[in-house]
Structures are given as structure tokens and as C-alpha cells.
mmCIF file of C-alpha atoms and ligand atoms in Angstrom:
data_model
loop_
_atom_site.group_PDB
_atom_site.id
_atom_site.type_symbol
_atom_site.label_atom_id
_atom_site.label_comp_id
_atom_site.label_asym_id
_atom_site.label_seq_id
_atom_site.Cartn_x
_atom_site.Cartn_y
_atom_site.Cartn_z
ATOM 1 C CA MET Q 282 -22.776 34.767 33.696
ATOM 2 C CA VAL Q 283 -23.014 34.698 29.853
ATOM 3 C CA TRP Q 284 -25.823 33.329 27.752
ATOM 4 C CA ASP Q 285 -24.868 32.807 24.135
ATOM 5 C CA GLY Q 286 -28.366 33.149 22.660
ATOM 6 C CA VAL Q 287 -28.676 29.462 21.790
ATOM 7 C CA SER Q 288 -27.887 27.110 24.636
ATOM 8 C CA SER Q 289 -30.245 26.171 27.498
ATOM 9 C CA GLY Q 290 -28.912 28.607 30.040
ATOM 10 C CA PRO Q 291 -26.121 31.009 31.127
ATOM 11 C CA GLU Q 292 -22.584 29.844 32.001
ATOM 12 C CA PRO Q 293 -19.647 31.637 33.679
ATOM 13 C CA ARG Q 294 -17.557 33.059 30.829
ATOM 14 C CA ASP Q 295 -14.972 35.702 29.938
ATOM 15 C CA LEU Q 296 -15.522 37.599 26.717
ATOM 16 C CA VAL Q 297 -12.846 39.397 24.719
ATOM 17 C CA ILE Q 298 -13.956 42.160 22.461
ATOM 18 C CA ASP Q 299 -11.803 43.698 19.786
ATOM 19 C CA ASP Q 300 -12.845 46.569 17.532
ATOM 20 C CA GLY Q 301 -16.570 45.946 18.050
ATOM 21 C CA THR Q 302 -16.314 42.238 17.429
ATOM 22 C CA ILE Q 303 -16.314 39.404 19.919
ATOM 23 C CA SER Q 304 -12.837 37.923 19.327
ATOM 24 C CA ALA Q 305 -12.883 35.087 21.871
ATOM 25 C CA VAL Q 306 -15.007 33.399 24.517
ATOM 26 C CA TYR Q 307 -13.300 31.656 27.448
ATOM 27 C CA SER Q 308 -14.370 29.735 30.490
ATOM 28 C CA ALA Q 309 -14.531 32.139 33.442
ATOM 29 C CA GLY Q 310 -10.995 33.170 34.447
ATOM 30 C CA GLY Q 311 -9.574 31.603 31.321
ATOM 31 C CA ALA Q 312 -8.874 34.740 29.268
ATOM 32 C CA PRO Q 313 -5.164 35.412 29.020
ATOM 33 C CA VAL Q 314 -4.065 38.567 30.853
ATOM 34 C CA ASP Q 315 -3.290 41.351 28.374
ATOM 35 C CA ASP Q 316 -1.971 44.609 29.800
ATOM 36 C CA ASP Q 317 -3.099 46.568 26.782
ATOM 37 C CA ALA Q 318 -6.650 45.405 27.148
ATOM 38 C CA LEU Q 319 -9.203 47.257 29.262
ATOM 39 C CA SER Q 320 -11.183 45.007 31.520
ATOM 40 C CA VAL Q 321 -14.650 45.325 32.975
ATOM 41 C CA ASP Q 322 -15.569 43.150 35.931
ATOM 42 C CA LEU Q 323 -19.207 41.974 35.573
ATOM 43 C CA ASP Q 324 -19.254 39.653 38.505
ATOM 44 C CA GLY Q 325 -22.898 38.972 39.456
ATOM 45 C CA ALA Q 326 -24.306 40.355 36.189
ATOM 46 C CA PHE Q 327 -25.807 38.501 33.225
ATOM 47 C CA VAL Q 328 -24.607 39.119 29.697
ATOM 48 C CA LEU Q 329 -26.825 38.269 26.698
ATOM 49 C CA PRO Q 330 -26.751 39.013 22.989
ATOM 50 C CA GLY Q 331 -28.403 42.321 22.252
ATOM 51 C CA LEU Q 332 -32.113 41.657 21.748
ATOM 52 C CA ILE Q 333 -34.016 41.622 18.405
ATOM 53 C CA ASP Q 334 -37.555 42.971 18.003
ATOM 54 C CA SER Q 335 -38.721 41.421 14.761
ATOM 55 C CA HIS Q 336 -41.732 43.697 14.131
ATOM 56 C CA VAL Q 337 -41.709 47.408 14.710
ATOM 57 C CA HIS Q 338 -42.859 50.594 12.976
ATOM 58 C CA LEU Q 339 -40.327 53.330 13.732
ATOM 59 C CA VAL Q 340 -42.455 56.039 12.132
ATOM 60 C CA TRP Q 341 -45.395 55.366 14.494
ATOM 61 C CA SER Q 342 -45.777 57.335 17.700
ATOM 62 C CA SER Q 343 -47.369 54.720 20.062
ATOM 63 C CA GLY Q 344 -50.183 57.286 20.516
ATOM 64 C CA ALA Q 345 -53.857 56.446 20.310
ATOM 65 C CA ASP Q 346 -53.913 56.828 16.507
ATOM 66 C CA PRO Q 347 -50.422 56.830 15.030
ATOM 67 C CA VAL Q 348 -51.616 56.836 11.399
ATOM 68 C CA ALA Q 349 -53.205 60.205 12.041
ATOM 69 C CA THR Q 350 -50.045 61.494 13.688
ATOM 70 C CA VAL Q 351 -47.932 60.675 10.685
ATOM 71 C CA GLU Q 352 -50.485 62.446 8.446
ATOM 72 C CA ASN Q 353 -50.425 65.516 10.668
ATOM 73 C CA GLU Q 354 -46.684 65.715 11.162
ATOM 74 C CA GLY Q 355 -45.628 65.030 7.593
ATOM 75 C CA GLU Q 356 -42.375 63.547 6.224
ATOM 76 C CA GLN Q 357 -39.614 65.580 7.875
ATOM 77 C CA LEU Q 358 -40.934 65.449 11.431
ATOM 78 C CA THR Q 359 -41.645 61.753 10.946
ATOM 79 C CA VAL Q 360 -37.956 61.109 10.061
ATOM 80 C CA VAL Q 361 -36.839 62.754 13.343
ATOM 81 C CA ARG Q 362 -39.420 60.822 15.269
ATOM 82 C CA ALA Q 363 -38.248 57.547 13.728
ATOM 83 C CA VAL Q 364 -34.642 58.242 14.722
ATOM 84 C CA ALA Q 365 -35.633 59.043 18.299
ATOM 85 C CA ASN Q 366 -37.805 55.850 18.490
ATOM 86 C CA ALA Q 367 -34.880 53.761 17.137
ATOM 87 C CA GLN Q 368 -32.591 55.092 19.817
ATOM 88 C CA LYS Q 369 -35.118 54.216 22.559
ATOM 89 C CA HIS Q 370 -34.906 50.580 21.440
ATOM 90 C CA LEU Q 371 -31.141 50.586 21.624
ATOM 91 C CA GLN Q 372 -31.030 52.127 25.114
ATOM 92 C CA ALA Q 373 -33.177 49.230 26.322
ATOM 93 C CA GLY Q 374 -30.830 46.597 24.925
ATOM 94 C CA VAL Q 375 -32.731 45.998 21.676
ATOM 95 C CA THR Q 376 -29.762 46.258 19.373
ATOM 96 C CA THR Q 377 -31.654 45.112 16.217
ATOM 97 C CA VAL Q 378 -35.171 45.937 15.024
ATOM 98 C CA ARG Q 379 -36.897 44.673 11.906
ATOM 99 C CA ASP Q 380 -39.178 47.486 10.638
ATOM 100 C CA LEU Q 381 -42.095 46.210 8.651
ATOM 101 C CA GLY Q 382 -43.694 49.322 7.153
ATOM 102 C CA SER Q 383 -42.853 53.016 6.971
ATOM 103 C CA ASN Q 384 -44.266 55.931 4.945
ATOM 104 C CA TRP Q 385 -41.835 57.348 2.408
ATOM 105 C CA ASP Q 386 -39.313 54.549 3.136
ATOM 106 C CA VAL Q 387 -38.293 56.444 6.217
ATOM 107 C CA ALA Q 388 -37.068 53.338 8.079
ATOM 108 C CA VAL Q 389 -34.676 52.483 5.229
ATOM 109 C CA THR Q 390 -33.202 55.951 5.512
ATOM 110 C CA VAL Q 391 -32.848 55.558 9.313
ATOM 111 C CA ALA Q 392 -31.154 52.150 8.778
ATOM 112 C CA ARG Q 393 -28.656 53.749 6.346
ATOM 113 C CA ALA Q 394 -27.958 56.715 8.643
ATOM 114 C CA ILE Q 395 -27.173 54.355 11.540
ATOM 115 C CA ASP Q 396 -25.052 52.070 9.290
ATOM 116 C CA ARG Q 397 -22.994 55.085 8.186
ATOM 117 C CA GLY Q 398 -22.485 56.305 11.758
ATOM 118 C CA ILE Q 399 -24.423 59.532 11.127
ATOM 119 C CA CYS Q 400 -26.461 58.835 14.263
ATOM 120 C CA ASP Q 401 -26.604 56.236 16.993
ATOM 121 C CA GLY Q 402 -29.165 53.463 16.884
ATOM 122 C CA PRO Q 403 -29.753 49.777 16.657
ATOM 123 C CA THR Q 404 -29.255 47.712 13.528
ATOM 124 C CA VAL Q 405 -32.422 48.367 11.500
ATOM 125 C CA ILE Q 406 -33.619 45.824 8.942
ATOM 126 C CA ALA Q 407 -36.324 47.726 7.115
ATOM 127 C CA SER Q 408 -38.859 46.958 4.443
ATOM 128 C CA GLY Q 409 -39.687 50.643 3.804
ATOM 129 C CA ARG Q 410 -42.976 50.702 1.826
ATOM 130 C CA THR Q 411 -44.977 47.489 1.615
ATOM 131 C CA VAL Q 412 -46.068 45.503 -1.396
ATOM 132 C CA ILE Q 413 -49.895 45.242 -1.329
ATOM 133 C CA MET Q 414 -52.926 44.991 -3.597
ATOM 134 C CA THR Q 415 -54.770 48.128 -4.626
ATOM 135 C CA GLY Q 416 -56.581 49.294 -1.500
ATOM 136 C CA GLY Q 417 -54.950 46.554 0.636
ATOM 137 C CA HIS Q 418 -53.804 46.480 4.238
ATOM 138 C CA ASP Q 419 -52.032 49.647 5.487
ATOM 139 C CA PRO Q 420 -52.511 51.575 2.213
ATOM 140 C CA PHE Q 421 -50.724 54.673 3.578
ATOM 141 C CA TRP Q 422 -47.281 53.032 3.178
ATOM 142 C CA GLY Q 423 -48.215 50.439 0.538
ATOM 143 C CA ILE Q 424 -47.185 50.266 -3.056
ATOM 144 C CA PHE Q 425 -50.432 49.299 -4.850
ATOM 145 C CA SER Q 426 -49.508 46.323 -7.008
ATOM 146 C CA ASP Q 427 -51.861 44.041 -8.893
ATOM 147 C CA GLY Q 428 -50.720 41.006 -10.869
ATOM 148 C CA VAL Q 429 -47.426 39.175 -11.102
ATOM 149 C CA ASP Q 430 -45.643 41.895 -13.133
ATOM 150 C CA ALA Q 431 -46.677 44.672 -10.798
ATOM 151 C CA VAL Q 432 -45.577 42.914 -7.624
ATOM 152 C CA THR Q 433 -42.270 41.881 -9.181
ATOM 153 C CA GLN Q 434 -41.616 45.491 -10.095
ATOM 154 C CA ALA Q 435 -42.553 46.651 -6.550
ATOM 155 C CA VAL Q 436 -40.112 44.114 -5.071
ATOM 156 C CA ARG Q 437 -37.316 45.350 -7.329
ATOM 157 C CA GLN Q 438 -38.147 48.936 -6.505
ATOM 158 C CA GLN Q 439 -37.809 48.238 -2.749
ATOM 159 C CA ILE Q 440 -34.500 46.355 -3.167
ATOM 160 C CA HIS Q 441 -33.257 49.323 -5.171
ATOM 161 C CA ALA Q 442 -34.399 51.650 -2.394
ATOM 162 C CA GLY Q 443 -32.269 49.602 0.057
ATOM 163 C CA ALA Q 444 -34.805 47.435 1.772
ATOM 164 C CA GLY Q 445 -33.397 44.653 3.958
ATOM 165 C CA VAL Q 446 -36.634 42.740 3.924
ATOM 166 C CA ILE Q 447 -39.834 42.739 1.795
ATOM 167 C CA LYS Q 448 -43.164 43.210 3.577
ATOM 168 C CA THR Q 449 -46.354 42.205 1.956
ATOM 169 C CA ALA Q 450 -50.003 41.756 3.041
ATOM 170 C CA ALA Q 451 -51.866 38.507 2.442
ATOM 171 C CA THR Q 452 -54.964 39.550 4.483
ATOM 172 C CA GLY Q 453 -56.693 42.522 6.049
ATOM 173 C CA GLY Q 454 -55.874 43.647 9.663
ATOM 174 C CA ALA Q 455 -57.278 45.178 12.795
ATOM 175 C CA TYR Q 456 -55.876 48.647 12.785
ATOM 176 C CA GLY Q 457 -54.920 50.881 9.856
ATOM 177 C CA ARG Q 458 -58.234 52.169 8.545
ATOM 178 C CA PRO Q 459 -61.801 52.231 9.657
ATOM 179 C CA GLU Q 460 -63.485 50.707 6.586
ATOM 180 C CA GLY Q 461 -62.980 48.304 3.772
ATOM 181 C CA GLU Q 462 -60.815 45.880 5.513
ATOM 182 C CA ALA Q 463 -62.065 42.588 7.080
ATOM 183 C CA LEU Q 464 -59.905 40.316 9.280
ATOM 184 C CA GLY Q 465 -60.342 37.150 7.337
ATOM 185 C CA GLN Q 466 -60.305 38.725 3.890
ATOM 186 C CA SER Q 467 -57.441 37.433 1.806
ATOM 187 C CA GLU Q 468 -55.760 40.148 -0.277
ATOM 188 C CA LEU Q 469 -52.783 39.414 -2.614
ATOM 189 C CA SER Q 470 -53.358 36.062 -4.406
ATOM 190 C CA TYR Q 471 -51.174 32.934 -4.128
ATOM 191 C CA GLU Q 472 -49.698 33.716 -7.582
ATOM 192 C CA GLU Q 473 -48.786 37.298 -6.572
ATOM 193 C CA LEU Q 474 -47.296 36.221 -3.248
ATOM 194 C CA ALA Q 475 -45.281 33.463 -4.956
ATOM 195 C CA ALA Q 476 -43.897 36.037 -7.412
ATOM 196 C CA ILE Q 477 -42.853 38.290 -4.484
ATOM 197 C CA ALA Q 478 -41.103 35.440 -2.698
ATOM 198 C CA HIS Q 479 -39.345 34.276 -5.834
ATOM 199 C CA GLU Q 480 -38.086 37.706 -6.786
ATOM 200 C CA ALA Q 481 -36.971 38.667 -3.265
ATOM 201 C CA HIS Q 482 -35.176 35.330 -2.719
ATOM 202 C CA ARG Q 483 -33.325 35.740 -6.057
ATOM 203 C CA PHE Q 484 -31.589 38.673 -4.348
ATOM 204 C CA GLY Q 485 -31.149 36.978 -0.974
ATOM 205 C CA ILE Q 486 -33.916 39.021 0.720
ATOM 206 C CA LYS Q 487 -36.456 37.490 3.078
ATOM 207 C CA VAL Q 488 -40.259 38.133 2.863
ATOM 208 C CA ALA Q 489 -42.555 38.870 5.774
ATOM 209 C CA ALA Q 490 -46.267 38.507 5.118
ATOM 210 C CA HIS Q 491 -48.958 40.151 7.235
ATOM 211 C CA ALA Q 492 -51.531 37.363 7.504
ATOM 212 C CA LEU Q 493 -54.336 36.943 9.975
ATOM 213 C CA GLY Q 494 -57.021 34.851 8.228
ATOM 214 C CA THR Q 495 -56.705 31.196 7.391
ATOM 215 C CA GLU Q 496 -56.952 31.432 3.558
ATOM 216 C CA GLY Q 497 -54.421 34.224 3.354
ATOM 217 C CA ILE Q 498 -51.987 32.411 5.685
ATOM 218 C CA ARG Q 499 -52.281 29.334 3.466
ATOM 219 C CA ASN Q 500 -51.575 31.363 0.337
ATOM 220 C CA ALA Q 501 -48.470 32.948 1.949
ATOM 221 C CA VAL Q 502 -47.103 29.726 3.296
ATOM 222 C CA ARG Q 503 -47.501 27.878 -0.030
ATOM 223 C CA ALA Q 504 -46.011 30.878 -1.817
ATOM 224 C CA GLY Q 505 -42.819 30.442 0.219
ATOM 225 C CA VAL Q 506 -42.805 33.560 2.398
ATOM 226 C CA ASP Q 507 -40.303 33.392 5.270
ATOM 227 C CA THR Q 508 -42.228 34.730 8.165
ATOM 228 C CA ILE Q 509 -45.983 34.936 8.924
ATOM 229 C CA GLU Q 510 -46.785 38.138 10.848
ATOM 230 C CA HIS Q 511 -49.619 37.774 13.433
ATOM 231 C CA GLY Q 512 -50.953 34.325 12.268
ATOM 232 C CA VAL Q 513 -54.244 34.680 14.132
ATOM 233 C CA PHE Q 514 -56.418 31.957 12.546
ATOM 234 C CA LEU Q 515 -54.134 28.909 12.211
ATOM 235 C CA THR Q 516 -55.356 25.334 11.781
ATOM 236 C CA GLU Q 517 -53.592 22.008 12.532
ATOM 237 C CA GLU Q 518 -53.221 21.439 8.768
ATOM 238 C CA LEU Q 519 -51.667 24.907 8.347
ATOM 239 C CA VAL Q 520 -49.079 24.536 11.106
ATOM 240 C CA ASP Q 521 -48.152 21.213 9.529
ATOM 241 C CA GLU Q 522 -47.504 22.962 6.192
ATOM 242 C CA MET Q 523 -45.551 25.689 8.023
ATOM 243 C CA ARG Q 524 -43.305 23.060 9.615
ATOM 244 C CA LYS Q 525 -42.624 21.335 6.314
ATOM 245 C CA GLN Q 526 -41.872 24.686 4.581
ATOM 246 C CA GLY Q 527 -39.766 25.968 7.466
ATOM 247 C CA THR Q 528 -42.031 29.017 7.845
ATOM 248 C CA VAL Q 529 -41.418 31.110 10.953
ATOM 249 C CA LEU Q 530 -44.221 32.678 13.077
ATOM 250 C CA CYS Q 531 -43.985 36.255 14.462
ATOM 251 C CA PRO Q 532 -47.230 36.256 16.495
ATOM 252 C CA THR Q 533 -47.182 39.833 17.989
ATOM 253 C CA LEU Q 534 -49.443 38.720 20.913
ATOM 254 C CA SER Q 535 -49.448 41.790 23.169
ATOM 255 C CA VAL Q 536 -50.545 44.393 20.588
ATOM 256 C CA TYR Q 537 -53.970 42.754 20.174
ATOM 257 C CA SER Q 538 -54.439 42.512 23.955
ATOM 258 C CA ILE Q 539 -53.705 46.240 24.242
ATOM 259 C CA MET Q 540 -56.011 47.140 21.384
ATOM 260 C CA ALA Q 541 -58.764 44.792 22.716
ATOM 261 C CA ASP Q 542 -58.519 46.594 26.064
ATOM 262 C CA GLY Q 543 -59.122 49.856 24.221
ATOM 263 C CA VAL Q 544 -57.073 51.822 26.860
ATOM 264 C CA ASN Q 545 -60.021 53.852 28.245
ATOM 265 C CA GLY Q 546 -61.643 54.115 24.857
ATOM 266 C CA SER Q 547 -58.779 56.074 23.364
ATOM 267 C CA ILE Q 548 -57.996 53.565 20.579
ATOM 268 C CA PRO Q 549 -60.338 53.815 17.510
ATOM 269 C CA ALA Q 550 -63.459 51.720 18.272
ATOM 270 C CA TYR Q 551 -63.348 49.704 15.060
ATOM 271 C CA ALA Q 552 -59.793 48.513 15.971
ATOM 272 C CA THR Q 553 -60.774 47.574 19.568
ATOM 273 C CA GLU Q 554 -63.784 45.648 18.266
ATOM 274 C CA LYS Q 555 -61.670 43.619 15.776
ATOM 275 C CA ALA Q 556 -58.940 42.970 18.335
ATOM 276 C CA ARG Q 557 -61.498 41.478 20.740
ATOM 277 C CA THR Q 558 -62.397 38.841 18.189
ATOM 278 C CA ILE Q 559 -58.636 38.127 17.632
ATOM 279 C CA VAL Q 560 -57.374 37.513 21.159
ATOM 280 C CA LYS Q 561 -59.052 34.124 21.874
ATOM 281 C CA ALA Q 562 -58.288 32.612 18.425
ATOM 282 C CA HIS Q 563 -54.750 33.870 18.653
ATOM 283 C CA ARG Q 564 -54.085 32.049 21.916
ATOM 284 C CA GLU Q 565 -55.399 28.743 20.402
ATOM 285 C CA SER Q 566 -53.359 29.233 17.199
ATOM 286 C CA PHE Q 567 -50.188 30.026 19.128
ATOM 287 C CA ALA Q 568 -50.563 26.854 21.143
ATOM 288 C CA MET Q 569 -50.858 24.825 17.931
ATOM 289 C CA ALA Q 570 -47.731 26.434 16.534
ATOM 290 C CA ILE Q 571 -45.743 25.671 19.707
ATOM 291 C CA ASP Q 572 -46.934 22.041 19.749
ATOM 292 C CA ALA Q 573 -45.877 21.691 16.067
ATOM 293 C CA GLY Q 574 -42.413 23.107 16.865
ATOM 294 C CA ILE Q 575 -42.780 26.138 14.532
ATOM 295 C CA PRO Q 576 -39.948 28.615 15.139
ATOM 296 C CA ILE Q 577 -41.317 31.609 16.998
ATOM 297 C CA ILE Q 578 -39.830 35.107 16.835
ATOM 298 C CA ALA Q 579 -40.723 37.986 19.153
ATOM 299 C CA GLY Q 580 -42.220 41.025 17.496
ATOM 300 C CA THR Q 581 -44.117 43.826 19.204
ATOM 301 C CA ASP Q 582 -45.612 46.032 16.511
ATOM 302 C CA ALA Q 583 -44.014 48.865 18.538
ATOM 303 C CA GLY Q 584 -45.436 52.228 17.516
ATOM 304 C CA ALA Q 585 -48.976 50.841 17.105
ATOM 305 C CA PRO Q 586 -51.649 52.266 19.427
ATOM 306 C CA HIS Q 587 -50.246 52.264 22.998
ATOM 307 C CA VAL Q 588 -47.391 49.870 22.071
ATOM 308 C CA GLN Q 589 -44.259 51.710 23.251
ATOM 309 C CA HIS Q 590 -40.802 51.919 21.711
ATOM 310 C CA PRO Q 591 -39.490 49.588 23.204
ATOM 311 C CA SER Q 592 -41.881 46.944 24.552
ATOM 312 C CA LEU Q 593 -40.152 43.696 23.930
ATOM 313 C CA ILE Q 594 -40.131 42.571 27.547
ATOM 314 C CA LYS Q 595 -43.944 42.819 27.522
ATOM 315 C CA GLU Q 596 -44.153 40.624 24.403
ATOM 316 C CA LEU Q 597 -41.675 38.083 25.839
ATOM 317 C CA ALA Q 598 -43.821 37.937 28.999
ATOM 318 C CA ALA Q 599 -46.913 37.310 26.806
ATOM 319 C CA LEU Q 600 -45.136 34.585 24.861
ATOM 320 C CA CYS Q 601 -44.275 32.848 28.221
ATOM 321 C CA GLU Q 602 -47.842 33.360 29.484
ATOM 322 C CA TYR Q 603 -49.225 31.762 26.265
ATOM 323 C CA GLY Q 604 -46.990 28.732 26.736
ATOM 324 C CA LEU Q 605 -43.493 29.335 25.444
ATOM 325 C CA SER Q 606 -40.606 28.301 27.750
ATOM 326 C CA PRO Q 607 -38.404 31.184 29.085
ATOM 327 C CA THR Q 608 -35.457 29.779 27.136
ATOM 328 C CA ASP Q 609 -37.436 29.675 23.905
ATOM 329 C CA ALA Q 610 -38.824 33.152 24.576
ATOM 330 C CA LEU Q 611 -35.215 34.458 24.922
ATOM 331 C CA ARG Q 612 -34.247 32.581 21.727
ATOM 332 C CA SER Q 613 -37.200 34.163 19.928
ATOM 333 C CA ALA Q 614 -35.555 37.585 20.516
ATOM 334 C CA THR Q 615 -31.982 36.450 19.783
ATOM 335 C CA SER Q 616 -30.700 33.425 17.686
ATOM 336 C CA VAL Q 617 -34.031 32.289 16.231
ATOM 337 C CA ALA Q 618 -34.874 35.876 15.128
ATOM 338 C CA ALA Q 619 -31.380 36.147 13.552
ATOM 339 C CA ASP Q 620 -31.971 32.915 11.609
ATOM 340 C CA ALA Q 621 -35.326 34.202 10.392
ATOM 341 C CA MET Q 622 -33.625 37.311 9.043
ATOM 342 C CA GLY Q 623 -30.866 35.302 7.354
ATOM 343 C CA ARG Q 624 -28.253 36.648 9.798
ATOM 344 C CA ARG Q 625 -27.244 33.458 11.642
ATOM 345 C CA GLY Q 626 -23.961 33.974 13.455
ATOM 346 C CA LYS Q 627 -24.132 37.735 12.753
ATOM 347 C CA LEU Q 628 -26.839 38.758 15.172
ATOM 348 C CA GLY Q 629 -28.469 37.409 18.323
ATOM 349 C CA ILE Q 630 -25.452 35.333 19.407
ATOM 350 C CA ILE Q 631 -22.362 35.518 21.575
ATOM 351 C CA ALA Q 632 -19.651 33.690 19.702
ATOM 352 C CA PRO Q 633 -16.259 34.426 18.173
ATOM 353 C CA GLN Q 634 -16.523 36.718 15.154
ATOM 354 C CA ALA Q 635 -20.033 37.879 16.041
ATOM 355 C CA PRO Q 636 -20.560 41.620 16.449
ATOM 356 C CA ALA Q 637 -20.294 42.767 20.060
ATOM 357 C CA ASP Q 638 -23.972 43.708 20.462
ATOM 358 C CA LEU Q 639 -24.544 42.909 24.136
ATOM 359 C CA LEU Q 640 -27.120 43.445 26.877
ATOM 360 C CA ILE Q 641 -25.872 43.364 30.441
ATOM 361 C CA VAL Q 642 -28.498 43.049 33.173
ATOM 362 C CA ASP Q 643 -28.325 42.858 37.002
ATOM 363 C CA GLY Q 644 -30.736 39.881 37.402
ATOM 364 C CA ASP Q 645 -31.230 36.435 35.892
ATOM 365 C CA PRO Q 646 -33.645 36.702 32.924
ATOM 366 C CA PHE Q 647 -34.166 32.904 33.028
ATOM 367 C CA ALA Q 648 -35.571 33.248 36.548
ATOM 368 C CA ASP Q 649 -37.765 36.225 35.629
ATOM 369 C CA ILE Q 650 -38.069 37.716 32.165
ATOM 370 C CA GLN Q 651 -38.686 41.120 33.733
ATOM 371 C CA ASN Q 652 -35.002 41.141 34.742
ATOM 372 C CA LEU Q 653 -34.257 42.136 31.133
ATOM 373 C CA GLY Q 654 -35.247 45.584 32.350
ATOM 374 C CA GLN Q 655 -32.587 45.681 35.085
ATOM 375 C CA ILE Q 656 -30.050 47.203 32.733
ATOM 376 C CA TRP Q 657 -26.418 47.471 33.773
ATOM 377 C CA GLY Q 658 -25.356 48.472 30.306
ATOM 378 C CA VAL Q 659 -25.623 47.963 26.553
ATOM 379 C CA VAL Q 660 -22.656 47.429 24.258
ATOM 380 C CA ARG Q 661 -22.993 48.158 20.568
ATOM 381 C CA SER Q 662 -20.665 46.770 17.950
ATOM 382 C CA THR Q 663 -19.956 50.297 16.886
ATOM 383 C CA ASP Q 664 -17.891 50.610 20.090
ATOM 384 C CA ARG Q 665 -20.610 52.682 21.736
ATOM 385 C CA THR Q 666 -21.974 51.793 25.213
ATOM 386 C CA TYR Q 667 -25.065 52.883 27.000
ATOM 387 C CA GLY Q 668 -26.691 52.461 30.425
ATOM 388 C CA PRO Q 669 -25.928 53.244 34.066
ATOM 389 C CA GLY Q 670 -22.996 50.773 34.305
ATOM 390 C CA PHE Q 671 -20.995 52.740 31.800
ATOM 391 C CA THR Q 672 -19.756 56.208 32.615
ATOM 392 C CA VAL Q 673 -20.892 58.571 29.904
ATOM 393 C CA ALA Q 674 -17.837 60.788 30.198
ATOM 394 C CA ALA Q 675 -15.370 57.875 29.902
ATOM 395 C CA PRO Q 676 -12.622 58.666 27.313
ATOM 396 C CA HIS Q 677 -12.952 55.142 25.884
ATOM 397 C CA PRO Q 678 -16.121 53.138 25.891
ATOM 398 C CA TYR Q 679 -14.593 50.243 27.850
ATOM 399 C CA ARG Q 680 -12.370 52.282 30.212
ATOM 400 C CA VAL Q 681 -14.952 52.386 32.934
ATOM 401 C CA ALA Q 682 -15.070 51.583 36.610
ATOM 402 C CA PRO Q 683 -17.656 48.928 36.958
ATOM 403 C CA GLN Q 684 -20.557 49.965 39.122
ATOM 404 C CA GLY Q 685 -23.006 47.574 40.740
ATOM 405 C CA GLY Q 686 -23.496 44.308 38.979
HETATM 406 ZN ZN1 ZN P 224 -47.107 45.839 11.946
#
């Protein structure tokens, strides 16, 4: 059963893969027999596009205080940690991650290493360092930029560094630092955010804005950013503006529930306290966004306190619990996410000419989203395969005896 990432449910299909690309999709049994081709029988299994996590931090450890860990470990160890974290996503079928903040542009380096085949990993679309006001949200990986000229220069600097997306901060946040940051406090101004969006878009690069408070979200939406990260304090008027602008929402629901829980008091108390004020407002804002038909993309903030690499299934379950349909939840981690990254047809889809990034699972994810964890195997468009269904020692990635499924 194959789900293409777009339609309302899976259908029986045959897929033909050639050199890491999906070359054809046939009705089940319709693929022409080719003696030179290697075939894998997946009867009883479900095949989906490789999943996309739209908000991760590969440099972060998922420990109780990842900012402190980066400070303690330093740059070189952090690079190794980021590679290992990226590979954990891939092995769970997350074949693309969007990384929205890394010290020293580490995630941009990891993206490049994977692209060049130096190491295995998912496709990484990385911002590297972020464009923020002096003293703004997540200062440890921010480029302090005040005024239109400074933010324009910072955007150009990140594009030159190889960033695949620009990350900025329109408001304060919950975790990051103990003092000097309030949830509703807006940070970069409308004029500065508009300059960021204008400059990034001139080079075909999307902009993601960290925005929790109402005023900052309004500034970011009017400035023309592409995705609002978190979007905690929305209003009916704001979701209306988002719909008209085509702004996408990446709510990151589960990270705030985890931080609000505090995990036996291990998470810094200031973050737990802030997260507790977020959770209720977030639920109401998310409902407004769904009602207004705002495109939703699944992002986990993986790496943040007690948010594992990977944890996309947990976020998809939260999206469903908060009111998204299972089909829309699966789209939020495939085709809708690809659209939001400007990669329509290139990611998050099973269609001719799309890269063969595939997740194969043993149970129907439409019946139960947790079935995404029943991994038969993962196919990467680099011709690499992972998971129990594929024999590690196989001389060719597709020359395998199917097991189970
Ligand atoms: Zn984040």
C-alpha cells in the first residue's frame, strides 16, 4: 500500500526506482517485468514518502539543559554530536530535517557533508546562525543585528555561508536563557523583519520566524515571513492575515508540554514556569489556525530539553490530539512541509521524478499514527537503505530478501 504524501489515503501500487529517483508509479501488478531489475515484495506493508521534521536543533543534546552542554563540549564535539543526531532521524524514517539554529553554523556544515556523501544522514535544510536583535532570543547562536542595514548584511552572510533557510526571532521564548527574555516581548521590528524577508526572497530562500507573542507574530506575518514557529498567542484577526498572506504555521506543540511537565524538576525552573503559561493558549491558537485552514507543518524542536532526536511521531500524535485529522497530520510531515520549504515535488512526495526517500512500515499509519514506528525499512535517494527489512550485508541496497511486511 503506497501513500503519495498528498492524497486522502494509501492505494495498492508498484514503484520503480532508478538511480535513487522514483522513475514510475503503477497500479499494483502493473509494472512491466524487467529481468535486470531487482524487486522487493512489500505485500502487507505501507510505503510513505520519507518524513520531514520542520524544526530541529542538531547541535542540541536533548538533555535537561542542552545550551549548557554545547558550552561545555565546545565546537568540535558539537559537530560530531550533530552528525550522530542527524543519523538518528534518518534511521527512524525522517529523511529531511529543517534545522533552525546552530552554534558556529554547525548544521550548515552537516548539511554539506551529507550532500557530498562524506557521511550518511537525512537531507538537512539549515539556517546555521540566526538573525536576531542585540540580546535577542537564543543569543548563543544569533548574529546581533540592529536596523535594516545590519539585518540585510546578516542575511547575506548566512546565504554566503550556505544556509538553506533564514531563521529570525520576532519575540522572546521559553527556553534559552534565564533572564531578560519575556514571552510576549516583541524583538526585531516590522521594518527589520520586512528587510530580512525581502533580502532572503531575492535569493529564493525562505524565512522562518520564531514568534510566540501576538505583536511579534503580527510584525512577522505582515513582513512576509514564510513560516511562523510556535505561534502561541494567535488571534482570529491574525489567522485571517496569515491565510491571506499564505503564512504557514509550525506549532511545535509537544516541546511545551514536555517543558511544562518539568520532567521531575530536571528542566530549568524558569523554562518550566513559562511553558506552563504557554500550553493552554497554544491549544486555543492551534484550533483557530486549523479552523482558518492555515497550512500546518510538523516540527519538534528536537534537541531541546527532553525532546529526543527523533520525536516526530510524538508531535504528530499531539497534532492529532489537538484536532488535526490523521491525513493532515501526515501531510504536515510530508507534502505540506515540502511546499513550505519551497521543495514541492522534490521532497515529501511519491511521484515520478521525485527522489526515492521512502519510509516503509508494517502497520497502517492512517489507522494509528504510532504505526510510523513499526519500521520495515528506510530508503534514501542516495541508494542507501536502513532498517530491519533490509539486510545490512547485501551487496546491493535493493538486492534483499524481503522479511516480514
Ligand atoms: Zn527551536
